[in-house]
Coordinates of C-alpha atoms and ligand atoms in Angstrom, one line a residue:
M295 CA -108.3 50.4 193.8
D296 CA -109.3 48.2 191.0
Q297 CA -106.7 46.1 189.2
L298 CA -105.2 48.7 186.6
H299 CA -105.6 47.7 183.1
R300 CA -102.4 46.8 181.8
L301 CA -100.4 46.4 178.4
P302 CA -101.0 42.5 177.4
E303 CA -97.6 40.8 177.9
T304 CA -97.7 39.6 174.4
G305 CA -99.8 41.1 171.6
I306 CA -103.5 39.9 171.1
D307 CA -104.7 38.3 167.6
K308 CA -105.4 41.5 165.4
N309 CA -109.0 39.7 164.6
E310 CA -109.8 39.5 168.4
V311 CA -108.6 43.1 168.8
L312 CA -110.8 44.3 166.1
R313 CA -113.9 41.7 167.6
M314 CA -113.4 43.2 170.9
M315 CA -113.4 46.9 169.8
T316 CA -116.5 46.1 167.8
A317 CA -118.0 44.6 170.9
A318 CA -117.3 47.8 173.1
K319 CA -119.2 49.8 170.3
S320 CA -122.2 47.9 170.7
N321 CA -124.1 49.8 173.1
D322 CA -122.9 53.6 171.6
A323 CA -125.3 56.0 170.0
K324 CA -126.7 54.4 166.6
W325 CA -125.8 57.2 164.2
R326 CA -125.8 55.2 161.2
Q327 CA -129.3 54.4 162.0
G328 CA -130.3 58.2 162.6
K329 CA -130.9 57.7 166.1
A330 CA -128.4 60.4 167.0
W331 CA -129.2 64.1 166.6
S332 CA -125.8 65.3 167.1
L333 CA -122.0 64.3 167.1
V334 CA -122.2 62.6 163.8
Y335 CA -122.7 63.8 160.4
Y336 CA -123.2 60.8 158.0
A337 CA -123.7 61.2 154.2
G338 CA -124.1 57.7 153.6
E339 CA -121.4 54.5 153.4
E340 CA -120.1 55.4 149.9
H341 CA -119.0 58.8 150.5
S342 CA -117.9 57.7 154.6
Q343 CA -115.6 54.8 152.8
F344 CA -114.1 57.4 150.4
V345 CA -113.4 59.9 152.9
Q346 CA -111.4 57.2 155.0
E347 CA -109.8 55.9 152.0
A348 CA -108.5 59.5 151.4
Y349 CA -107.8 59.7 155.3
K350 CA -105.8 56.3 155.0
L351 CA -103.5 57.8 152.1
F352 CA -102.1 60.3 154.4
F353 CA -102.5 58.5 157.7
A354 CA -98.9 59.0 158.9
E355 CA -98.2 62.1 157.3
N356 CA -97.8 65.1 159.7
G357 CA -98.8 68.8 158.9
L358 CA -96.5 70.3 161.3
N359 CA -93.9 70.7 158.5
P360 CA -95.2 71.8 155.2
M361 CA -91.6 71.6 154.0
A362 CA -91.6 68.1 154.1
F363 CA -95.1 67.2 153.2
R364 CA -95.7 70.0 150.4
S365 CA -99.0 68.0 149.5
L366 CA -100.7 68.8 152.9
K367 CA -99.6 72.4 152.6
Q368 CA -101.2 72.6 149.2
F369 CA -104.4 70.7 150.2
E370 CA -104.5 73.0 153.2
A371 CA -104.2 76.2 151.1
E372 CA -106.9 74.9 148.5
V373 CA -109.3 74.1 151.2
V374 CA -109.1 77.8 152.5
Q375 CA -109.1 79.3 149.1
M376 CA -112.2 77.0 148.1
T377 CA -114.0 78.0 151.4
A378 CA -112.9 81.8 151.0
A379 CA -114.5 81.8 147.7
L380 CA -117.6 80.1 149.4
F381 CA -117.6 83.1 151.7
H382 CA -117.4 86.0 149.0
G383 CA -113.7 86.6 150.1
D384 CA -111.3 88.6 147.9
T385 CA -107.9 87.3 147.3
D386 CA -106.3 88.8 150.1
V387 CA -108.5 86.3 152.5
V388 CA -106.2 83.7 154.1
G389 CA -106.7 81.3 156.9
T390 CA -105.6 77.8 158.2
M391 CA -107.1 74.3 158.9
T392 CA -107.5 73.6 162.6
S393 CA -108.4 70.4 164.4
G394 CA -112.1 71.4 165.0
G395 CA -114.6 74.2 166.0
T396 CA -113.3 74.6 169.3
E397 CA -109.5 75.0 168.2
S398 CA -111.0 77.5 165.4
V399 CA -113.0 79.7 167.8
L400 CA -109.9 79.5 170.5
M401 CA -107.8 80.8 167.8
A402 CA -110.2 83.5 167.0
V403 CA -109.9 84.9 170.7
K404 CA -106.4 84.3 170.9
T405 CA -105.5 86.2 167.7
Y406 CA -107.8 89.4 168.5
R407 CA -106.3 89.4 172.1
D408 CA -102.9 89.6 170.5
L409 CA -104.1 92.0 167.6
A410 CA -105.4 94.4 170.6
R411 CA -102.2 94.2 172.7
A412 CA -99.9 95.1 169.6
R413 CA -102.5 98.0 169.2
R414 CA -102.0 98.8 172.8
H415 CA -106.1 98.2 173.2
G416 CA -108.3 96.1 175.5
G417 CA -106.0 97.1 178.6
K418 CA -105.5 94.5 181.4
T419 CA -108.8 92.9 181.0
P420 CA -109.9 92.8 177.3
N421 CA -113.3 91.6 176.8
V422 CA -115.0 90.0 173.9
I423 CA -119.0 90.5 173.5
V424 CA -120.7 87.5 172.3
P425 CA -124.2 86.3 172.0
E426 CA -125.7 84.4 175.1
S427 CA -126.2 81.5 172.4
A428 CA -122.7 81.7 171.1
H429 CA -120.7 78.4 171.5
V430 CA -119.2 77.4 175.0
A431 CA -115.8 77.5 173.2
F432 CA -115.7 81.1 173.3
D433 CA -116.2 81.1 177.2
K434 CA -113.3 78.2 177.1
A435 CA -111.2 80.8 175.3
G436 CA -112.0 83.3 177.8
S437 CA -110.7 81.0 180.1
Y438 CA -107.8 79.9 178.4
F439 CA -106.4 83.4 177.1
D440 CA -107.5 85.5 180.1
V441 CA -110.0 87.6 178.2
K442 CA -113.4 88.4 179.9
I443 CA -116.3 87.0 177.7
V444 CA -119.3 89.2 178.0
H445 CA -122.7 87.5 177.0
A446 CA -125.1 89.8 175.1
P447 CA -128.8 88.6 175.8
L448 CA -131.1 87.4 173.0
T449 CA -134.2 88.9 171.4
N450 CA -137.4 86.9 171.8
E451 CA -136.4 85.7 168.3
F452 CA -133.6 84.0 170.0
R453 CA -130.9 86.2 167.7
V454 CA -128.5 88.6 169.8
D455 CA -129.9 91.7 170.8
T456 CA -127.7 94.1 168.9
D457 CA -128.9 96.9 170.8
A458 CA -127.7 95.3 174.2
V459 CA -124.3 94.6 172.0
R460 CA -124.0 98.5 171.2
R461 CA -124.8 99.0 175.1
L462 CA -122.2 96.5 176.1
I463 CA -119.1 97.7 174.1
D464 CA -116.8 99.6 176.3
R465 CA -112.8 101.0 175.8
N466 CA -112.0 97.4 176.3
T467 CA -113.8 95.3 174.0
I468 CA -111.8 93.9 171.6
L469 CA -114.2 91.7 169.4
L470 CA -117.9 91.3 168.6
V471 CA -119.1 87.8 167.8
G472 CA -122.2 86.5 165.7
S473 CA -123.0 82.6 164.9
A474 CA -124.2 81.6 161.8
P475 CA -126.3 79.9 163.2
S476 CA -126.2 79.3 166.8
Y477 CA -125.8 75.4 168.1
P478 CA -128.6 75.7 170.9
H479 CA -131.6 77.2 168.5
G480 CA -130.3 77.4 164.9
M481 CA -130.6 81.0 164.6
V482 CA -128.3 83.0 162.4
D483 CA -127.7 86.3 164.4
N484 CA -128.0 89.8 162.7
I485 CA -124.7 89.7 161.3
A486 CA -125.5 92.8 158.8
E487 CA -126.1 94.8 161.8
L488 CA -123.4 93.4 163.9
S489 CA -121.2 94.1 160.8
E490 CA -122.4 98.0 161.1
I491 CA -121.6 98.1 164.7
A492 CA -118.0 96.8 164.4
L493 CA -117.2 99.4 161.5
R494 CA -118.7 102.1 163.5
K495 CA -116.7 101.3 166.7
K496 CA -113.8 100.3 164.4
L497 CA -114.0 96.7 166.4
P498 CA -113.3 93.3 164.5
L499 CA -116.2 90.8 163.9
H500 CA -115.7 87.2 164.1
V501 CA -118.7 85.0 162.7
D502 CA -118.9 81.5 164.0
A503 CA -120.0 79.6 161.2
C504 CA -119.0 76.2 162.4
L505 CA -122.6 74.8 161.3
G506 CA -123.2 77.1 158.9
G507 CA -120.1 77.3 156.8
F508 CA -121.0 74.5 154.9
F509 CA -124.4 74.7 154.5
L510 CA -125.7 78.3 154.3
P511 CA -124.0 79.0 151.4
F512 CA -125.4 76.1 149.6
L513 CA -128.9 76.8 150.6
E514 CA -128.5 80.2 149.3
K515 CA -127.4 78.7 146.0
L516 CA -130.7 76.5 145.8
G517 CA -132.7 80.1 146.0
R518 CA -133.4 80.1 149.4
T519 CA -133.3 83.6 151.1
V520 CA -130.5 83.3 153.6
P521 CA -129.1 85.8 155.9
V522 CA -125.8 87.1 154.9
F523 CA -123.2 86.3 157.2
D524 CA -119.7 86.2 155.3
F525 CA -117.3 88.6 153.6
R526 CA -119.9 90.5 151.7
L527 CA -120.4 92.2 154.9
P528 CA -117.5 94.7 155.2
G529 CA -117.2 94.6 159.0
V530 CA -116.8 90.7 159.1
T531 CA -113.3 90.2 159.6
S532 CA -113.1 86.4 160.2
I533 CA -115.2 83.1 159.7
S534 CA -115.0 79.8 161.5
A535 CA -116.5 77.1 159.9
D536 CA -116.3 73.2 160.4
L537 CA -115.3 70.7 157.8
H538 CA -115.9 67.7 160.0
K539 CA -119.9 68.8 160.1
Y540 CA -121.8 69.9 157.3
G541 CA -118.5 69.7 155.0
Y542 CA -118.8 65.7 155.7
S543 CA -115.4 65.2 156.1
A544 CA -113.4 63.0 158.7
K545 CA -113.5 64.3 162.5
G546 CA -110.4 66.7 163.1
S547 CA -111.0 69.5 160.4
S548 CA -112.4 72.8 160.7
L549 CA -110.9 76.5 159.3
I550 CA -110.5 79.7 160.5
I551 CA -110.3 82.6 157.6
Y552 CA -109.3 85.8 158.1
R553 CA -110.1 89.0 155.8
C554 CA -106.3 89.5 155.6
M555 CA -102.9 88.5 156.6
K556 CA -102.6 91.4 159.1
I557 CA -104.8 89.8 161.6
L558 CA -103.7 86.0 161.1
Q559 CA -100.2 86.9 161.8
H560 CA -101.3 87.2 165.0
Q561 CA -102.6 83.7 165.4
F562 CA -99.1 82.2 164.6
F563 CA -96.9 80.8 167.1
I564 CA -93.1 81.4 166.6
Y565 CA -90.3 80.6 169.2
E566 CA -86.7 81.2 168.1
N567 CA -84.7 79.8 170.7
W568 CA -86.0 76.2 171.1
P569 CA -82.9 73.9 171.3
G570 CA -84.9 71.8 169.1
G571 CA -84.6 74.3 166.2
I572 CA -86.5 77.3 165.1
F573 CA -90.3 76.5 166.0
A574 CA -93.4 78.0 164.3
S575 CA -97.0 76.6 163.9
P576 CA -100.1 78.1 162.5
A577 CA -102.5 77.0 165.4
M578 CA -102.7 75.3 168.7
L579 CA -101.5 71.8 167.5
G580 CA -98.0 70.5 166.8
T581 CA -98.2 67.5 165.2
R582 CA -101.3 68.1 162.7
P583 CA -103.0 64.9 161.5
G584 CA -102.3 64.6 157.6
G585 CA -105.2 62.2 157.5
A586 CA -107.6 65.1 158.5
I587 CA -106.3 67.7 156.1
A588 CA -106.1 65.2 153.1
A589 CA -109.7 63.9 153.9
A590 CA -111.1 67.6 153.8
W591 CA -109.6 68.2 150.6
A592 CA -111.3 65.1 149.4
A593 CA -114.5 65.5 150.4
M594 CA -114.9 68.8 149.1
H595 CA -113.6 67.8 145.8
S596 CA -115.5 64.6 145.7
L597 CA -118.9 66.4 146.6
G598 CA -118.4 69.6 144.8
E599 CA -121.0 72.5 144.6
S600 CA -123.5 70.0 143.5
G601 CA -122.9 67.3 145.7
Y602 CA -123.1 69.8 149.0
K603 CA -126.4 71.4 147.4
E604 CA -128.1 67.7 146.8
L605 CA -127.0 66.9 150.7
V606 CA -128.4 70.2 151.5
Q607 CA -131.7 70.1 149.6
Q608 CA -132.4 66.5 151.1
V609 CA -131.7 67.6 154.7
M610 CA -133.8 70.6 154.3
E611 CA -136.6 68.6 153.3
T612 CA -136.3 66.2 156.1
T613 CA -136.0 69.0 158.6
Q614 CA -139.4 70.6 156.9
K615 CA -141.0 67.2 157.6
L616 CA -139.7 67.0 161.0
L617 CA -141.1 70.7 162.0
D618 CA -144.3 70.1 160.1
G619 CA -144.8 67.0 162.2
I620 CA -143.9 69.0 166.0
H621 CA -146.5 71.7 164.6
T622 CA -149.0 69.1 164.8
I623 CA -148.1 68.2 168.6
P624 CA -150.0 70.8 170.5
E625 CA -148.0 70.2 173.5
L626 CA -144.7 71.3 172.0
E627 CA -143.7 74.4 170.9
L628 CA -140.5 75.2 168.5
I629 CA -137.9 77.9 169.4
G630 CA -138.0 80.4 167.3
Q631 CA -137.9 80.0 163.2
P632 CA -134.9 78.2 162.9
D633 CA -132.9 79.3 159.6
M634 CA -131.4 75.8 158.6
S635 CA -131.7 72.3 159.8
I636 CA -130.9 73.0 163.5
F637 CA -133.8 73.3 165.5
A638 CA -135.1 73.0 169.5
Y639 CA -138.5 72.4 170.9
C640 CA -139.8 73.2 174.1
S641 CA -143.3 72.2 176.0
R642 CA -145.9 74.5 175.8
S643 CA -147.9 72.4 178.4
P644 CA -147.7 72.5 182.4
D645 CA -148.5 68.8 182.1
V646 CA -145.6 67.8 179.7
N647 CA -142.2 67.9 180.8
I648 CA -139.8 68.2 178.0
Y649 CA -137.1 66.3 180.1
A650 CA -139.5 63.3 180.8
V651 CA -140.3 63.3 177.0
G652 CA -136.6 62.9 176.5
D653 CA -136.5 60.0 179.0
E654 CA -139.3 58.4 176.7
L655 CA -137.5 59.2 173.6
E656 CA -134.3 57.3 174.8
K657 CA -136.4 54.3 176.0
R658 CA -137.2 54.2 172.5
G659 CA -134.1 53.9 171.1
W660 CA -133.2 57.8 170.6
H661 CA -130.1 59.3 171.7
I662 CA -131.5 62.9 172.9
D663 CA -129.5 66.0 173.6
R664 CA -131.2 68.1 176.5
Q665 CA -130.4 72.0 176.8
Q666 CA -131.5 74.4 179.4
R667 CA -132.5 78.3 179.5
P668 CA -135.0 77.4 178.1
E669 CA -135.4 73.6 178.5
T670 CA -135.5 72.1 175.2
I671 CA -134.7 69.1 173.2
H672 CA -132.4 69.7 170.5
A673 CA -132.0 68.2 166.9
T674 CA -129.2 68.3 164.2
V675 CA -130.7 67.1 161.2
T676 CA -128.2 65.0 158.8
P677 CA -128.9 62.9 155.8
A678 CA -129.0 59.8 158.2
H679 CA -132.4 61.1 159.2
A680 CA -134.0 61.3 156.0
T681 CA -135.3 57.7 156.8
V682 CA -136.6 57.8 160.4
V683 CA -138.8 60.8 160.3
S684 CA -142.3 59.2 160.6
Q685 CA -140.5 56.8 163.4
Y686 CA -139.1 59.7 165.2
L687 CA -142.4 61.7 165.0
S688 CA -144.5 58.9 165.7
D689 CA -142.4 58.1 168.9
L690 CA -142.3 61.7 169.8
K691 CA -146.2 61.8 169.8
S692 CA -146.7 58.8 172.0
A693 CA -143.8 59.7 174.2
V694 CA -145.7 63.1 175.0
A695 CA -148.9 61.2 175.3
Y696 CA -147.3 59.0 178.0
V697 CA -145.9 61.8 180.0
K698 CA -149.2 63.5 180.0
Q699 CA -150.7 60.6 181.5
H700 CA -147.6 60.1 184.1
P701 CA -147.0 63.6 185.5
E702 CA -145.1 61.7 188.0
L703 CA -142.4 61.3 185.3
S704 CA -141.5 64.9 185.8
T705 CA -140.4 64.3 189.4
T706 CA -138.3 60.9 189.0
G707 CA -135.3 59.7 187.3
G708 CA -133.7 61.7 184.8
A709 CA -136.5 64.5 184.2
A710 CA -136.3 65.5 187.9
M711 CA -132.4 65.8 187.9
Y712 CA -132.0 67.4 184.8
G713 CA -135.0 69.7 185.6
M714 CA -133.2 70.5 189.0
I715 CA -130.0 71.1 187.5
A716 CA -131.3 73.5 185.1
H717 CA -132.8 75.3 188.1
L718 CA -130.5 75.4 190.8
P719 CA -129.4 79.1 191.5
L720 CA -126.1 78.0 192.8
R721 CA -124.4 77.3 189.9
S722 CA -120.8 77.3 191.3
M723 CA -122.1 74.0 193.4
V724 CA -123.2 72.9 189.7
K725 CA -119.4 73.5 188.5
S726 CA -117.8 71.9 191.3
S727 CA -119.8 68.7 191.3
V728 CA -119.0 68.5 187.8
G729 CA -115.4 69.2 188.6
K730 CA -115.7 66.2 190.8
M731 CA -117.3 63.9 188.2
M732 CA -114.6 64.9 185.7
E733 CA -111.9 63.9 188.5
N734 CA -113.7 60.4 188.8
M735 CA -113.8 59.8 185.1
Y736 CA -110.2 61.0 184.5
G737 CA -108.5 59.8 187.5
T738 CA -106.7 56.7 188.3
E739 CA -109.9 54.5 188.6
G740 CA -111.0 56.0 185.4
K741 CA -114.8 55.6 186.5
L742 CA -117.0 56.1 183.7
P743 CA -120.8 56.5 184.3
E744 CA -122.7 53.2 184.3
A745 CA -124.7 52.1 181.1
S746 CA -127.3 51.8 183.7
D747 CA -127.2 55.6 184.3
Q748 CA -128.5 56.1 180.8
P749 CA -129.8 58.7 179.5
S750 CA -126.8 60.2 180.7
G751 CA -125.0 58.9 183.5
F752 CA -122.7 62.0 183.6
T753 CA -125.7 64.3 184.0
M754 CA -127.9 61.9 186.1
K755 CA -124.9 61.7 188.7
I756 CA -124.7 65.3 189.2
G757 CA -128.4 65.3 189.3
S758 CA -128.4 62.6 192.1
F759 CA -125.7 64.6 194.2
F760 CA -128.3 67.7 194.1
L761 CA -131.4 65.3 194.7
K762 CA -129.6 64.4 197.9
L763 CA -128.4 67.6 198.8
L764 CA -131.9 68.9 198.3
Y765 CA -133.4 66.4 200.9
A766 CA -130.7 67.0 203.2
L767 CA -131.7 70.7 203.2
K768 CA -135.4 69.8 203.5
K769 CA -134.8 67.7 206.6
Ligands
PLP1084 C1 -121.5 77.3 166.7 C2 -120.4 76.2 166.9 N1 -119.2 76.6 167.1 C3 -118.1 75.8 167.5 C4 -118.3 74.6 167.9 C5 -117.3 73.7 168.4 O1 -116.9 72.8 167.5 P1 -116.3 71.2 167.8 O2 -117.1 70.7 168.7 O3 -115.9 70.6 166.3 O4 -114.8 71.4 168.6 C6 -119.5 73.7 167.7 C7 -119.8 72.5 167.9 O5 -120.9 71.9 168.2 C8 -120.9 74.9 167.2 O6 -122.1 74.2 166.9

């Protein structure tokens, strides 16, 4: 085993520590320059510095105890109320902040599981019907909370097939889910129809607006026709929305909002017999970073409706330019007709492997997200992309042309591996191999994928495992 990294015997000079950290960052995705198409939502340096200031003001405070930090409780209540108003909720609408979209989704599944239990509904194996394109956090929730997640297929418009949802409902169904929009394709599901189904079947309906919650309402205010996804639809019982995405707040802030306290009360955890005292907490975390709550309040107050509208306008203009550019590349095809600023494109040419295009883009400095089923390249457009549209499109054109001239690229390197993983029928083997990777990454040796494994060492290694496996089987 390599020598363990140890706590230095005496402290290192602070400037030196900061220098070491800055150096460690040098190979990270260049999001400030618009080179990353996910993970960071950057509304410019001025806004970012301001949010950091707000975070710093409450850096040490803990949202766990609202009695000790009444300021944080007030901020949280106001963030919830402002968002509820944005979603056309009435005065009964209530909610809590969480640490992110995943926690909001986890809480939705747990809350409705417990609501169903209280109503003696759902049997031993309650199920939740989610679109195939719903965020994977629902599958995580199913696995954590012992709830079966049933995936409803999509229409060829890449929205959930509501007829299929109707057919999938059985006596153990406790919840329906729609996305506004979905992460993989940027499409808003037909929430109006899901709402009708939910009302008819007397089921709750959760809308995952982690991406669209702080985007679609402003797009609508700008005069665009936007599919209704919020409390205007009587069947919608809760909505999740991420402040740390298009809310442009600090990482670690999201919301889950319910139509009424009768539902939210099932989210709370209360244990009255703990020797440490009677314990009550609203969501998953114990200690809750005060900075994240404060920064969300600050971001919403400083941007206001006009600030969000301006950002949405800018992001939509950038998105349109990107989509127009992609339409001019005959080898590429957009997936569906995205409702906002998130989209995916695939190859329509047998000569162009989309994963190989991804590899070429990465060689040109872009951080690319690849998807499967269908195989696509994904993009989440943010204000940081306004100045890189022409560079991206010209790199994309040259990447496509290069891949077309070099068909061998689809059978080598990253493209071959991603392709193989996407097509491997033995999904459980993919899973166990990824499990091994996780053990390596989080084990005592803490082996991170090598930088030389770029574009994504993690996936590459899984791929190389399967390449070896395939060769072994062929022999
Ligand atoms: C629609 C949707 N829901 C939930 C999540 C999970 O959010 P987080 O990564 O903040 O946990 C995401 C993340 O991209 C998302 O796109």
